[in-house]
Amino acid sequence: MAKFDQPNVHAPNPNLKVWLNGRLVPVGEAAINVFDHGVLYGDGVFEGLRSYGGRVFRLKQHLQRLEDSARAIRLVMPMPKEEMTEAIYRTMEANGIRDGYIRLVVTRGVGTLGLSPNRAGCPSVFIIASQIDLYPRELYEKGMAIVSTSIVRNHPNALSARIKSCNYLNNILAKIEAQDAGVHEAIMYNHCGYVAECTGDNIFLVRNGVVQTPPITAGILEGITRDAVIELVRQRSLPIREMDLTRHDLYVADECFLTGSAAEVIPVTSIDGRPIGNAQPGPVTLQLIADFRELVNREE
Ligand code: PXG
């Protein structure tokens, strides 16, 4: 049996209904054309969202970021935000998802061979409402080990990290290094050598009571969870500094944690084999995890 004939052990639930270009279809029928430029060139944009108690957390911000990503790659969104919102909720409902994870993808669409986006017709849109378990549950209590990666984050003038594009190879190469080192996540540095972000999460440190995180100008995704956590830090009247961070700042931090729609807020207790603080999730991190949990359940 040829490799591509073998059953996929990671196949999704066959009952899953996927929203594809205006229709809810069984996952087995939710196929993308091989001539879609999203497949051929990674030419597309996406969002990863979470829902809590049937409400999508910060949906407006996600749809705005999607629109900004699309605009940055000169892709005209094929439907307005209101329709996108309706489609997301319809997909959640069709799959009985209240607490879950939503993937929203817009590709350049089906076209002919050749890089030019003009060779593609109408953008394709699909929505998956399912679950995501990015990191093992126990790491949220014990803390996670991460490593520095040799893969430099995309230069902002090459492919801006602010574009959530369907080309994640920069991050995937870093993720492979993390896995080779036996950990789940890796820190990427930018072209100037400063800390940027992790492969799918933003990074925060705490030192002497000050919360620190790289600025957007470090060449990072403007994380929606990052924004929410900055608000929570301010509500606690803790000092927050968006500042360029070096490897040294990581090693001398009292606490470290990561944020992301999939990861939520997760403590980091070791970096490059070095313990962070006393190698336990710190008090500020634990407070912010509790505050975040409360926020996602409260917010409309
Ligand atoms: N940086 C990068 C590079 C990301 O991809 C974040 C930061 C966090 O941003 P938000 O807005 O989610 O707080 C992300 C988002 C996955 C997955 O499948 C990754 C993300 C989101 C959802 C799913 O690994 N990353």
Tab-separated table of C-alpha atoms and ligand atoms in Angstrom:
chain	number	residue	atom	x	y	z
A	1	MET	CA	0.000	0.000	0.000
A	2	ALA	CA	1.451	3.347	-0.974
A	3	LYS	CA	1.988	5.808	1.845
A	4	PHE	CA	-0.771	8.133	0.651
A	5	ASP	CA	-3.291	5.256	0.621
A	6	GLN	CA	-2.860	4.524	4.317
A	7	PRO	CA	-5.623	5.526	6.694
A	8	ASN	CA	-4.879	8.744	8.548
A	9	VAL	CA	-4.572	7.954	12.260
A	10	HIS	CA	-5.242	11.604	13.002
A	11	ALA	CA	-8.396	11.740	10.893
A	12	PRO	CA	-11.010	14.140	12.311
A	13	ASN	CA	-14.358	13.005	13.637
A	14	PRO	CA	-16.247	11.930	10.462
A	15	ASN	CA	-19.429	13.565	11.799
A	16	LEU	CA	-17.786	16.985	11.848
A	17	LYS	CA	-19.579	19.556	9.703
A	18	VAL	CA	-17.377	22.132	8.027
A	19	TRP	CA	-18.553	25.453	6.621
A	20	LEU	CA	-17.104	25.705	3.112
A	21	ASN	CA	-17.958	28.571	0.791
A	22	GLY	CA	-21.446	29.073	2.145
A	23	ARG	CA	-22.436	25.465	2.848
A	24	LEU	CA	-22.145	23.183	5.856
A	25	VAL	CA	-20.774	19.895	4.556
A	26	PRO	CA	-19.514	16.664	6.191
A	27	VAL	CA	-15.762	16.862	6.753
A	28	GLY	CA	-15.204	14.090	4.201
A	29	GLU	CA	-16.678	16.327	1.521
A	30	ALA	CA	-14.983	19.515	2.683
A	31	ALA	CA	-12.248	19.385	0.052
A	32	ILE	CA	-10.026	22.166	-1.215
A	33	ASN	CA	-9.127	22.191	-4.888
A	34	VAL	CA	-5.455	21.396	-5.617
A	35	PHE	CA	-5.378	24.564	-7.749
A	36	ASP	CA	-6.359	26.752	-4.813
A	37	HIS	CA	-3.493	29.192	-4.294
A	38	GLY	CA	-3.853	28.620	-0.565
A	39	VAL	CA	-2.597	25.081	-1.181
A	40	LEU	CA	-0.174	25.882	-3.986
A	41	TYR	CA	1.529	28.872	-2.339
A	42	GLY	CA	0.232	29.267	1.215
A	43	ASP	CA	-1.535	32.298	-0.237
A	44	GLY	CA	-4.215	33.023	2.319
A	45	VAL	CA	-4.901	34.232	5.833
A	46	PHE	CA	-6.466	32.679	8.898
A	47	GLU	CA	-7.605	33.102	12.474
A	48	GLY	CA	-7.732	30.724	15.435
A	49	LEU	CA	-10.477	31.590	17.921
A	50	ARG	CA	-11.947	30.138	21.077
A	51	SER	CA	-15.504	30.007	22.322
A	52	TYR	CA	-16.534	29.870	25.960
A	53	GLY	CA	-20.086	29.039	26.971
A	54	GLY	CA	-21.264	29.468	23.358
A	55	ARG	CA	-19.693	32.930	22.892
A	56	VAL	CA	-16.629	33.529	20.749
A	57	PHE	CA	-13.983	35.382	22.753
A	58	ARG	CA	-13.127	38.766	21.205
A	59	LEU	CA	-14.644	37.858	17.855
A	60	LYS	CA	-14.624	41.488	16.636
A	61	GLN	CA	-10.862	41.756	17.182
A	62	HIS	CA	-10.240	38.451	15.398
A	63	LEU	CA	-12.352	39.517	12.406
A	64	GLN	CA	-10.568	42.854	12.295
A	65	ARG	CA	-7.173	41.149	12.379
A	66	LEU	CA	-8.298	38.789	9.617
A	67	GLU	CA	-9.381	41.747	7.528
A	68	ASP	CA	-6.076	43.522	8.190
A	69	SER	CA	-4.120	40.380	7.241
A	70	ALA	CA	-6.184	40.096	4.037
A	71	ARG	CA	-5.647	43.749	3.226
A	72	ALA	CA	-1.898	43.378	3.748
A	73	ILE	CA	-1.770	40.621	1.114
A	74	ARG	CA	-4.164	42.493	-1.203
A	75	LEU	CA	-6.918	39.922	-0.787
A	76	VAL	CA	-10.433	41.311	-0.883
A	77	MET	CA	-12.601	39.545	1.668
A	78	PRO	CA	-15.456	37.801	-0.135
A	79	MET	CA	-17.972	38.464	2.636
A	80	PRO	CA	-18.586	41.154	5.258
A	81	LYS	CA	-17.796	40.649	8.940
A	82	GLU	CA	-21.504	40.277	9.838
A	83	GLU	CA	-21.834	37.290	7.489
A	84	MET	CA	-18.620	35.822	8.832
A	85	THR	CA	-19.991	36.105	12.363
A	86	GLU	CA	-23.205	34.374	11.353
A	87	ALA	CA	-21.289	31.598	9.580
A	88	ILE	CA	-19.084	31.014	12.647
A	89	TYR	CA	-22.080	30.673	14.969
A	90	ARG	CA	-23.889	28.420	12.480
A	91	THR	CA	-20.837	26.148	12.297
A	92	MET	CA	-20.566	26.002	16.090
A	93	GLU	CA	-24.241	25.159	16.374
A	94	ALA	CA	-24.069	22.455	13.697
A	95	ASN	CA	-21.325	20.760	15.709
A	96	GLY	CA	-22.748	21.353	19.190
A	97	ILE	CA	-19.695	23.452	20.122
A	98	ARG	CA	-20.032	25.714	23.160
A	99	ASP	CA	-16.513	25.528	24.590
A	100	GLY	CA	-14.279	24.953	21.632
A	101	TYR	CA	-11.872	26.133	19.063
A	102	ILE	CA	-12.660	27.736	15.715
A	103	ARG	CA	-10.423	27.920	12.693
A	104	LEU	CA	-11.350	30.490	10.070
A	105	VAL	CA	-9.432	30.424	6.785
A	106	VAL	CA	-9.618	32.599	3.674
A	107	THR	CA	-7.487	31.513	0.737
A	108	ARG	CA	-6.750	33.282	-2.528
A	109	GLY	CA	-9.006	30.778	-4.269
A	110	VAL	CA	-8.843	28.397	-7.207
A	111	GLY	CA	-6.701	29.527	-10.105
A	112	THR	CA	-4.056	28.466	-12.528
A	113	LEU	CA	-0.373	27.741	-11.923
A	114	GLY	CA	1.739	30.829	-11.444
A	115	LEU	CA	2.285	32.998	-8.384
A	116	SER	CA	0.232	35.946	-9.513
A	117	PRO	CA	-2.836	36.330	-7.326
A	118	ASN	CA	-4.617	37.538	-10.464
A	119	ARG	CA	-4.485	33.927	-11.613
A	120	ALA	CA	-6.931	32.986	-8.861
A	121	GLY	CA	-10.647	33.642	-8.958
A	122	CYS	CA	-12.819	34.023	-5.908
A	123	PRO	CA	-11.331	33.565	-2.420
A	124	SER	CA	-12.328	30.340	-0.646
A	125	VAL	CA	-13.580	30.525	2.925
A	126	PHE	CA	-13.849	27.675	5.358
A	127	ILE	CA	-14.657	27.369	9.040
A	128	ILE	CA	-13.914	24.455	11.355
A	129	ALA	CA	-15.510	24.385	14.826
A	130	SER	CA	-13.905	21.714	16.934
A	131	GLN	CA	-11.567	21.309	19.912
A	132	ILE	CA	-7.877	21.957	20.400
A	133	ASP	CA	-5.556	20.539	23.048
A	134	LEU	CA	-2.338	22.307	22.360
A	135	TYR	CA	-0.451	21.368	25.520
A	136	PRO	CA	-0.997	18.586	28.066
A	137	ARG	CA	-3.387	19.705	30.838
A	138	GLU	CA	-0.915	19.104	33.677
A	139	LEU	CA	1.524	21.696	32.277
A	140	TYR	CA	-0.975	24.447	33.160
A	141	GLU	CA	-0.347	23.569	36.822
A	142	LYS	CA	3.277	22.411	36.739
A	143	GLY	CA	4.589	24.815	34.122
A	144	MET	CA	6.190	24.109	30.799
A	145	ALA	CA	9.784	23.834	29.586
A	146	ILE	CA	10.662	25.732	26.400
A	147	VAL	CA	13.855	26.345	24.439
A	148	SER	CA	15.412	29.049	22.284
A	149	THR	CA	15.399	28.193	18.606
A	150	SER	CA	17.991	28.993	15.957
A	151	ILE	CA	15.194	29.846	13.511
A	152	VAL	CA	14.976	33.640	13.297
A	153	ARG	CA	11.457	35.107	13.154
A	154	ASN	CA	10.546	36.406	9.698
A	155	HIS	CA	12.019	39.827	8.979
A	156	PRO	CA	9.115	42.302	9.180
A	157	ASN	CA	9.894	43.518	5.687
A	158	ALA	CA	9.952	39.959	4.344
A	159	LEU	CA	6.679	38.559	5.641
A	160	SER	CA	5.355	40.636	8.512
A	161	ALA	CA	4.538	38.577	11.600
A	162	ARG	CA	1.470	40.806	11.919
A	163	ILE	CA	-0.034	38.985	8.948
A	164	LYS	CA	-1.558	35.724	10.138
A	165	SER	CA	-0.857	34.067	6.818
A	166	CYS	CA	-1.368	30.484	5.731
A	167	ASN	CA	2.400	30.211	5.392
A	168	TYR	CA	3.591	29.205	8.863
A	169	LEU	CA	6.823	27.509	7.781
A	170	ASN	CA	8.974	29.976	9.714
A	171	ASN	CA	7.202	28.902	12.907
A	172	ILE	CA	6.944	25.237	11.919
A	173	LEU	CA	10.733	25.031	11.508
A	174	ALA	CA	11.066	26.427	15.024
A	175	LYS	CA	8.426	24.000	16.314
A	176	ILE	CA	10.456	21.104	14.893
A	177	GLU	CA	13.480	22.323	16.852
A	178	ALA	CA	11.350	22.456	20.005
A	179	GLN	CA	10.196	18.898	19.447
A	180	ASP	CA	13.748	17.713	18.728
A	181	ALA	CA	14.700	19.216	22.103
A	182	GLY	CA	11.842	17.300	23.751
A	183	VAL	CA	9.670	20.336	24.547
A	184	HIS	CA	6.396	21.738	23.187
A	185	GLU	CA	7.300	25.311	22.351
A	186	ALA	CA	10.274	27.426	21.270
A	187	ILE	CA	11.265	31.060	21.596
A	188	MET	CA	12.024	32.802	18.348
A	189	TYR	CA	14.370	35.799	18.282
A	190	ASN	CA	14.025	38.535	15.696
A	191	HIS	CA	16.535	39.689	13.093
A	192	CYS	CA	18.079	42.069	15.678
A	193	GLY	CA	18.553	39.282	18.214
A	194	TYR	CA	15.749	40.383	20.536
A	195	VAL	CA	13.072	38.036	21.800
A	196	ALA	CA	10.093	38.024	19.425
A	197	GLU	CA	7.553	35.352	20.322
A	198	CYS	CA	6.993	31.617	20.387
A	199	THR	CA	5.782	29.577	17.399
A	200	GLY	CA	2.099	30.046	18.240
A	201	ASP	CA	2.122	32.114	21.427
A	202	ASN	CA	3.253	35.508	22.711
A	203	ILE	CA	5.694	35.605	25.614
A	204	PHE	CA	5.673	37.529	28.913
A	205	LEU	CA	8.204	37.785	31.755
A	206	VAL	CA	7.897	39.081	35.302
A	207	ARG	CA	10.924	40.580	37.018
A	208	ASN	CA	10.921	42.458	40.334
A	209	GLY	CA	7.156	42.852	40.056
A	210	VAL	CA	7.290	44.370	36.548
A	211	VAL	CA	5.536	42.530	33.731
A	212	GLN	CA	7.560	42.643	30.506
A	213	THR	CA	6.670	41.653	26.966
A	214	PRO	CA	8.211	42.368	23.544
A	215	PRO	CA	6.635	45.307	21.671
A	216	ILE	CA	4.779	44.790	18.392
A	217	THR	CA	7.789	46.410	16.690
A	218	ALA	CA	9.841	43.345	17.677
A	219	GLY	CA	8.116	41.680	14.710
A	220	ILE	CA	5.395	39.675	16.424
A	221	LEU	CA	1.769	38.854	15.935
A	222	GLU	CA	-0.458	41.325	17.783
A	223	GLY	CA	-1.916	38.578	19.927
A	224	ILE	CA	-5.497	39.028	21.052
A	225	THR	CA	-4.782	37.053	24.214
A	226	ARG	CA	-1.680	39.249	24.684
A	227	ASP	CA	-3.924	42.341	24.546
A	228	ALA	CA	-6.384	40.825	27.012
A	229	VAL	CA	-3.577	39.934	29.438
A	230	ILE	CA	-2.082	43.437	29.209
A	231	GLU	CA	-5.523	44.785	30.198
A	232	LEU	CA	-5.660	42.368	33.138
A	233	VAL	CA	-2.167	43.415	34.268
A	234	ARG	CA	-3.280	47.057	34.202
A	235	GLN	CA	-6.460	46.214	36.130
A	236	ARG	CA	-4.245	44.677	38.842
A	237	SER	CA	-2.233	47.953	38.856
A	238	LEU	CA	0.938	46.035	38.081
A	239	PRO	CA	3.601	47.854	36.076
A	240	ILE	CA	3.826	46.638	32.472
A	241	ARG	CA	6.618	47.374	30.029
A	242	GLU	CA	6.543	46.559	26.340
A	243	MET	CA	10.292	46.410	25.767
A	244	ASP	CA	13.000	44.723	23.739
A	245	LEU	CA	14.080	41.637	25.640
A	246	THR	CA	17.287	39.648	25.316
A	247	ARG	CA	18.131	36.060	26.163
A	248	HIS	CA	19.622	37.457	29.390
A	249	ASP	CA	16.224	38.896	30.383
A	250	LEU	CA	14.725	35.431	29.966
A	251	TYR	CA	17.355	33.779	32.141
A	252	VAL	CA	17.064	36.269	35.018
A	253	ALA	CA	13.251	36.501	35.020
A	254	ASP	CA	11.304	35.580	38.146
A	255	GLU	CA	8.390	34.280	36.079
A	256	CYS	CA	7.513	33.555	32.485
A	257	PHE	CA	4.260	32.686	30.756
A	258	LEU	CA	2.873	32.365	27.238
A	259	THR	CA	-0.428	33.577	25.800
A	260	GLY	CA	-2.463	32.498	22.779
A	261	SER	CA	-5.996	31.641	21.724
A	262	ALA	CA	-5.130	27.962	21.684
A	263	ALA	CA	-2.712	28.000	24.643
A	264	GLU	CA	-4.685	30.539	26.733
A	265	VAL	CA	-2.236	31.491	29.539
A	266	ILE	CA	0.378	28.854	30.399
A	267	PRO	CA	3.284	29.113	32.863
A	268	VAL	CA	6.864	28.489	31.707
A	269	THR	CA	9.208	27.163	34.384
A	270	SER	CA	12.318	26.354	32.372
A	271	ILE	CA	14.048	27.943	29.378
A	272	ASP	CA	16.990	26.242	27.641
A	273	GLY	CA	17.246	23.860	30.598
A	274	ARG	CA	17.557	26.717	33.096
A	275	PRO	CA	14.974	27.046	35.853
A	276	ILE	CA	12.935	30.263	35.765
A	277	GLY	CA	12.553	31.718	39.265
A	278	ASN	CA	12.131	28.789	41.619
A	279	ALA	CA	10.970	26.528	38.765
A	280	GLN	CA	7.330	26.810	39.876
A	281	PRO	CA	4.549	28.872	38.281
A	282	GLY	CA	4.896	32.287	39.929
A	283	PRO	CA	2.263	34.274	41.835
A	284	VAL	CA	1.697	36.895	39.107
A	285	THR	CA	1.297	34.168	36.492
A	286	LEU	CA	-1.186	32.262	38.635
A	287	GLN	CA	-3.150	35.444	39.334
A	288	LEU	CA	-3.333	36.266	35.622
A	289	ILE	CA	-4.398	32.725	34.752
A	290	ALA	CA	-7.264	33.071	37.245
A	291	ASP	CA	-8.129	36.560	35.964
A	292	PHE	CA	-8.106	35.327	32.366
A	293	ARG	CA	-10.395	32.405	33.202
A	294	GLU	CA	-12.773	34.810	34.875
A	295	LEU	CA	-12.619	37.247	31.925
A	296	VAL	CA	-13.429	34.671	29.226
A	297	ASN	CA	-16.435	33.448	31.160
A	298	ARG	CA	-17.691	36.958	31.913
A	299	GLU	CA	-17.121	38.829	28.651
A	300	GLU	CA	-19.892	39.191	26.094
B	1	PXG	N1	2.056	34.425	17.883
B	1	PXG	C1	1.839	33.599	16.842
B	1	PXG	C2	2.901	33.409	15.840
B	1	PXG	C3	0.589	32.960	16.728
B	1	PXG	O1	0.359	32.146	15.707
B	1	PXG	C4	-0.114	34.019	18.783
B	1	PXG	C5	1.116	34.648	18.826
B	1	PXG	C6	-1.137	34.340	19.818
B	1	PXG	O2	-2.141	35.191	19.262
B	1	PXG	P1	-3.657	35.166	19.778
B	1	PXG	O3	-4.321	36.221	19.011
B	1	PXG	O4	-4.198	33.792	19.474
B	1	PXG	O5	-3.600	35.453	21.222
B	1	PXG	C7	-0.398	33.172	17.707
B	1	PXG	C8	-1.725	32.506	17.587
B	1	PXG	C9	-2.216	26.434	16.736
B	1	PXG	C10	-2.743	27.795	17.020
B	1	PXG	O6	-2.939	25.661	16.069
B	1	PXG	C11	-1.880	28.863	17.138
B	1	PXG	C12	-2.386	30.137	17.375
B	1	PXG	C13	-3.707	30.345	17.511
B	1	PXG	C14	-4.553	29.279	17.407
B	1	PXG	C15	-4.080	27.982	17.137
B	1	PXG	O7	-1.096	26.106	17.166
B	1	PXG	N2	-1.510	31.131	17.422
